[in-house]
Short mmCIF file of C-alpha atoms in Angstrom, two decimals:
data_model
loop_
_atom_site.label_atom_id
_atom_site.label_comp_id
_atom_site.label_asym_id
_atom_site.label_seq_id
_atom_site.Cartn_x
_atom_site.Cartn_y
_atom_site.Cartn_z
CA UNK A 272 0.00 0.00 0.00
CA UNK A 273 1.55 3.27 -1.12
CA UNK A 274 1.95 6.20 1.19
CA UNK A 275 1.94 4.54 4.62
CA UNK A 276 5.66 3.85 4.78
CA UNK A 277 5.70 0.07 4.65
CA UNK A 278 9.21 -1.15 3.92
CA UNK A 279 9.92 -3.93 1.46
CA UNK A 280 13.08 -5.55 0.16
CA UNK A 281 11.65 -5.25 -3.36
CA UNK A 282 12.22 -1.90 -4.97
CA UNK A 283 14.38 -0.55 -2.13
CA UNK A 284 17.85 0.96 -2.13
CA UNK A 285 20.13 1.78 0.81
CA UNK A 286 21.79 5.19 0.49
CA UNK A 287 24.93 5.74 2.58
CA UNK A 288 25.83 9.41 2.59
CA UNK A 289 29.29 10.86 3.25
CA UNK A 290 30.48 8.96 6.33
CA UNK A 291 34.08 10.11 5.94
CA UNK A 292 37.22 10.29 8.01
CA UNK A 293 37.47 14.08 8.42
CA UNK A 294 33.95 14.24 9.84
CA UNK A 295 34.83 11.83 12.66
CA UNK A 296 35.85 14.37 15.34
CA UNK A 297 33.09 16.88 14.57
CA UNK A 298 29.86 14.96 14.02
CA UNK A 299 27.60 14.42 17.02
CA UNK A 300 27.49 10.69 17.91
CA UNK A 301 29.65 9.83 14.87
CA UNK A 302 30.76 6.39 16.11
CA UNK A 303 27.20 5.29 16.94
CA UNK A 304 25.80 6.68 13.68
CA UNK A 305 28.36 4.72 11.64
CA UNK A 306 27.77 1.60 13.75
CA UNK A 307 24.05 1.72 12.98
CA UNK A 308 24.68 2.41 9.30
CA UNK A 309 27.09 -0.56 9.19
CA UNK A 310 24.34 -2.82 10.53
CA UNK A 311 21.99 -1.52 7.86
CA UNK A 312 24.60 -2.29 5.21
CA UNK A 313 25.10 -5.81 6.56
CA UNK A 314 21.34 -6.37 6.49
CA UNK A 315 21.06 -4.97 2.97
CA UNK A 316 23.64 -7.48 1.79
CA UNK A 317 21.79 -10.36 3.46
CA UNK A 318 18.45 -9.26 2.01
CA UNK A 319 19.65 -8.32 -1.47
CA UNK A 320 19.01 -4.58 -1.17
CA UNK A 321 21.51 -2.65 -3.28
CA UNK A 322 23.63 -0.05 -1.44
CA UNK A 323 24.93 3.21 -2.90
CA UNK A 324 27.74 5.20 -1.23
CA UNK A 325 28.77 8.81 -1.74
CA UNK A 326 31.65 10.90 -0.48
CA UNK A 327 31.63 14.68 -0.17
CA UNK A 328 34.80 16.16 -1.69
CA UNK A 329 36.97 13.17 -0.71
CA UNK A 330 40.18 15.00 -1.65
CA UNK A 331 39.64 17.29 1.33
CA UNK A 332 37.39 15.23 3.60
CA UNK A 333 39.01 11.85 3.19
CA UNK A 334 37.59 8.43 2.36
CA UNK A 335 34.61 6.60 3.79
CA UNK A 336 35.49 5.28 7.25
CA UNK A 337 36.49 1.59 7.23
CA UNK A 338 34.13 0.58 10.04
CA UNK A 339 31.16 1.19 7.76
CA UNK A 340 32.22 -1.96 5.92
CA UNK A 341 31.75 -0.44 2.47
CA UNK A 342 35.32 -0.89 1.22
CA UNK A 343 34.18 -3.15 -1.62
CA UNK A 344 31.69 -0.57 -2.92
CA UNK A 345 32.42 2.24 -5.34
CA UNK A 346 31.97 5.55 -3.55
CA UNK A 347 30.68 8.30 -5.81
CA UNK A 348 32.59 11.55 -5.24
CA UNK A 349 30.52 14.72 -5.17
CA UNK A 350 30.59 18.40 -4.28
CA UNK A 351 26.80 18.97 -4.31
CA UNK A 352 24.81 18.71 -1.09
CA UNK A 353 22.73 15.90 -2.54
CA UNK A 354 23.49 12.31 -3.34
CA UNK A 355 21.48 12.67 -6.53
CA UNK A 356 24.42 13.29 -8.84
CA UNK A 357 24.64 11.85 -12.35
CA UNK A 358 26.50 8.60 -11.47
CA UNK A 359 24.00 7.87 -8.68
CA UNK A 360 21.07 8.64 -10.99
CA UNK A 361 22.54 6.20 -13.53
CA UNK A 362 23.00 3.55 -10.86
CA UNK A 363 19.38 3.96 -9.74
CA UNK A 364 18.20 3.62 -13.33
CA UNK A 365 20.30 0.46 -13.76
CA UNK A 366 18.63 -0.91 -10.62
CA UNK A 367 15.21 -0.43 -12.20
CA UNK A 368 14.37 2.88 -10.51
CA UNK A 369 13.73 1.74 -6.94
CA UNK A 370 10.68 3.30 -5.29
CA UNK A 371 11.92 3.21 -1.68
CA UNK A 372 15.08 4.86 -0.35
CA UNK A 373 16.50 3.97 3.07
CA UNK A 374 18.76 6.90 3.87
CA UNK A 375 21.53 7.31 6.44
CA UNK A 376 24.71 9.34 6.86
CA UNK A 377 25.69 12.96 7.38
CA UNK A 378 24.97 15.80 7.67
CA UNK A 379 21.25 15.81 8.41
CA UNK A 380 20.61 19.49 7.64
CA UNK A 381 22.75 19.44 4.48
CA UNK A 382 23.29 16.35 2.34
CA UNK A 383 20.59 14.23 3.99
CA UNK A 384 18.08 17.07 3.59
CA UNK A 385 18.97 17.89 -0.01
CA UNK A 386 18.95 14.21 -0.96
CA UNK A 387 15.57 13.74 0.69
CA UNK A 388 14.06 16.69 -1.17
CA UNK A 389 15.38 15.39 -4.50
CA UNK A 390 14.11 11.86 -3.85
CA UNK A 391 10.67 13.09 -2.78
CA UNK A 392 10.45 15.24 -5.89
CA UNK A 393 11.21 12.12 -7.96
CA UNK A 394 8.23 10.43 -6.29
CA UNK A 395 10.29 8.07 -4.15
CA UNK A 396 9.34 7.09 -0.62
CA UNK A 397 12.13 8.16 1.74
CA UNK A 398 12.86 6.47 5.07
CA UNK A 399 15.41 8.43 7.08
CA UNK A 400 17.03 6.24 9.71
CA UNK A 401 17.09 8.76 12.56
CA UNK A 402 19.66 6.88 14.66
CA UNK A 403 21.93 6.59 11.61
CA UNK A 404 22.02 10.28 10.62
CA UNK A 405 23.67 13.19 12.37
CA UNK A 406 25.20 16.66 12.16
CA UNK A 407 27.89 18.67 13.87
CA UNK A 408 25.22 20.14 16.15
CA UNK A 409 22.33 18.32 17.76
CA UNK A 410 20.19 21.40 17.10
CA UNK A 411 20.75 21.16 13.33
CA UNK A 412 20.15 17.42 13.43
CA UNK A 413 16.83 17.61 15.30
CA UNK A 414 15.43 20.59 13.40
CA UNK A 415 16.38 18.94 10.10
CA UNK A 416 14.60 15.72 11.09
CA UNK A 417 11.51 17.72 11.99
CA UNK A 418 11.64 19.64 8.70
CA UNK A 419 12.12 16.48 6.63
CA UNK A 420 9.20 14.80 8.39
CA UNK A 421 7.05 17.82 7.45
CA UNK A 422 8.17 17.37 3.83
CA UNK A 423 6.92 13.79 3.72
CA UNK A 424 9.87 11.61 4.71
CA UNK A 425 9.34 8.76 7.15
CA UNK A 426 11.52 8.76 10.26
CA UNK A 427 12.54 5.35 11.54
CA UNK A 428 15.29 3.54 13.44
CA UNK A 429 17.87 0.93 12.59
CA UNK A 430 16.10 -1.87 14.43
CA UNK A 431 12.71 -0.91 13.00
CA UNK A 432 14.11 -1.06 9.46
CA UNK A 433 15.65 -4.49 10.00
CA UNK A 434 12.49 -6.00 11.48
CA UNK A 435 10.15 -4.40 8.95
CA UNK A 436 12.22 -5.70 6.06
CA UNK A 437 11.91 -9.34 7.21
CA UNK A 438 8.38 -8.98 8.71
CA UNK A 439 8.25 -12.57 9.95
CA UNK A 440 10.35 -14.87 12.15
CA UNK A 441 9.79 -17.46 9.42
CA UNK A 442 11.59 -15.28 6.84
CA UNK A 443 14.45 -17.32 5.35
CA UNK A 444 16.99 -14.67 6.41
CA UNK A 445 15.53 -13.90 9.83
CA UNK A 446 18.29 -15.66 11.80
CA UNK A 447 20.98 -13.63 10.04
CA UNK A 448 19.09 -10.39 10.70
CA UNK A 449 18.44 -11.43 14.29
CA UNK A 450 22.21 -11.65 14.86
CA UNK A 451 22.44 -7.96 13.95
CA UNK A 452 19.90 -7.20 16.68
CA UNK A 453 21.56 -9.01 19.59
CA UNK A 454 22.84 -5.69 20.92
CA UNK A 455 20.31 -2.84 20.94
CA UNK A 456 21.16 0.21 18.88
CA UNK A 457 23.25 2.70 20.85
CA UNK A 458 21.45 5.74 22.20
CA UNK A 459 22.04 8.65 19.84
CA UNK A 460 20.19 11.27 21.92
CA UNK A 461 16.93 11.36 19.98
CA UNK A 462 14.58 11.29 22.97
CA UNK A 463 14.62 15.07 23.27
CA UNK A 464 13.35 15.25 19.69
CA UNK A 465 10.41 12.99 20.37
CA UNK A 466 9.49 14.68 23.64
CA UNK A 467 8.84 17.82 21.60
CA UNK A 468 6.44 16.15 19.16
#
């Protein structure tokens, strides 16, 4: 059913935005954000959901951090504050124009926001994994999440994505996904956001 935010492995893509070395000391909850994104990437591989990685000006900001586990993927270099650059557009077309984007990375008020707007304008359903996105400031992060929710994106969490993608303990890949859920997602200080809703 369109419009209610139901996740599916069919027609989905995982977008991993700009989780790079130079951002490490400055991004709020960086280690936990990358840890959650890494779990999403592991799940995507198990479930056959294609991942796409970008890097913002890698010459100056460095490569994608190794703990993401994306070393085997081609990272698309960009200078725009959106992931929707020509090589990514081509990759999406080659994937059959997925209808659902699962989005994580940094920064929430910049590249996550611009990517979300572009995806929504293309008619895609956007699921922003709130505990897998961040910014330098918690204020920018939380206001951006609120703004993107107003624009029509769905806010979710790492664990919610994993469970909604399998939907059933009888799913053939459930045991592999369950292993990714043994430890709960680390707290990334989102409770203040939800207390204001």
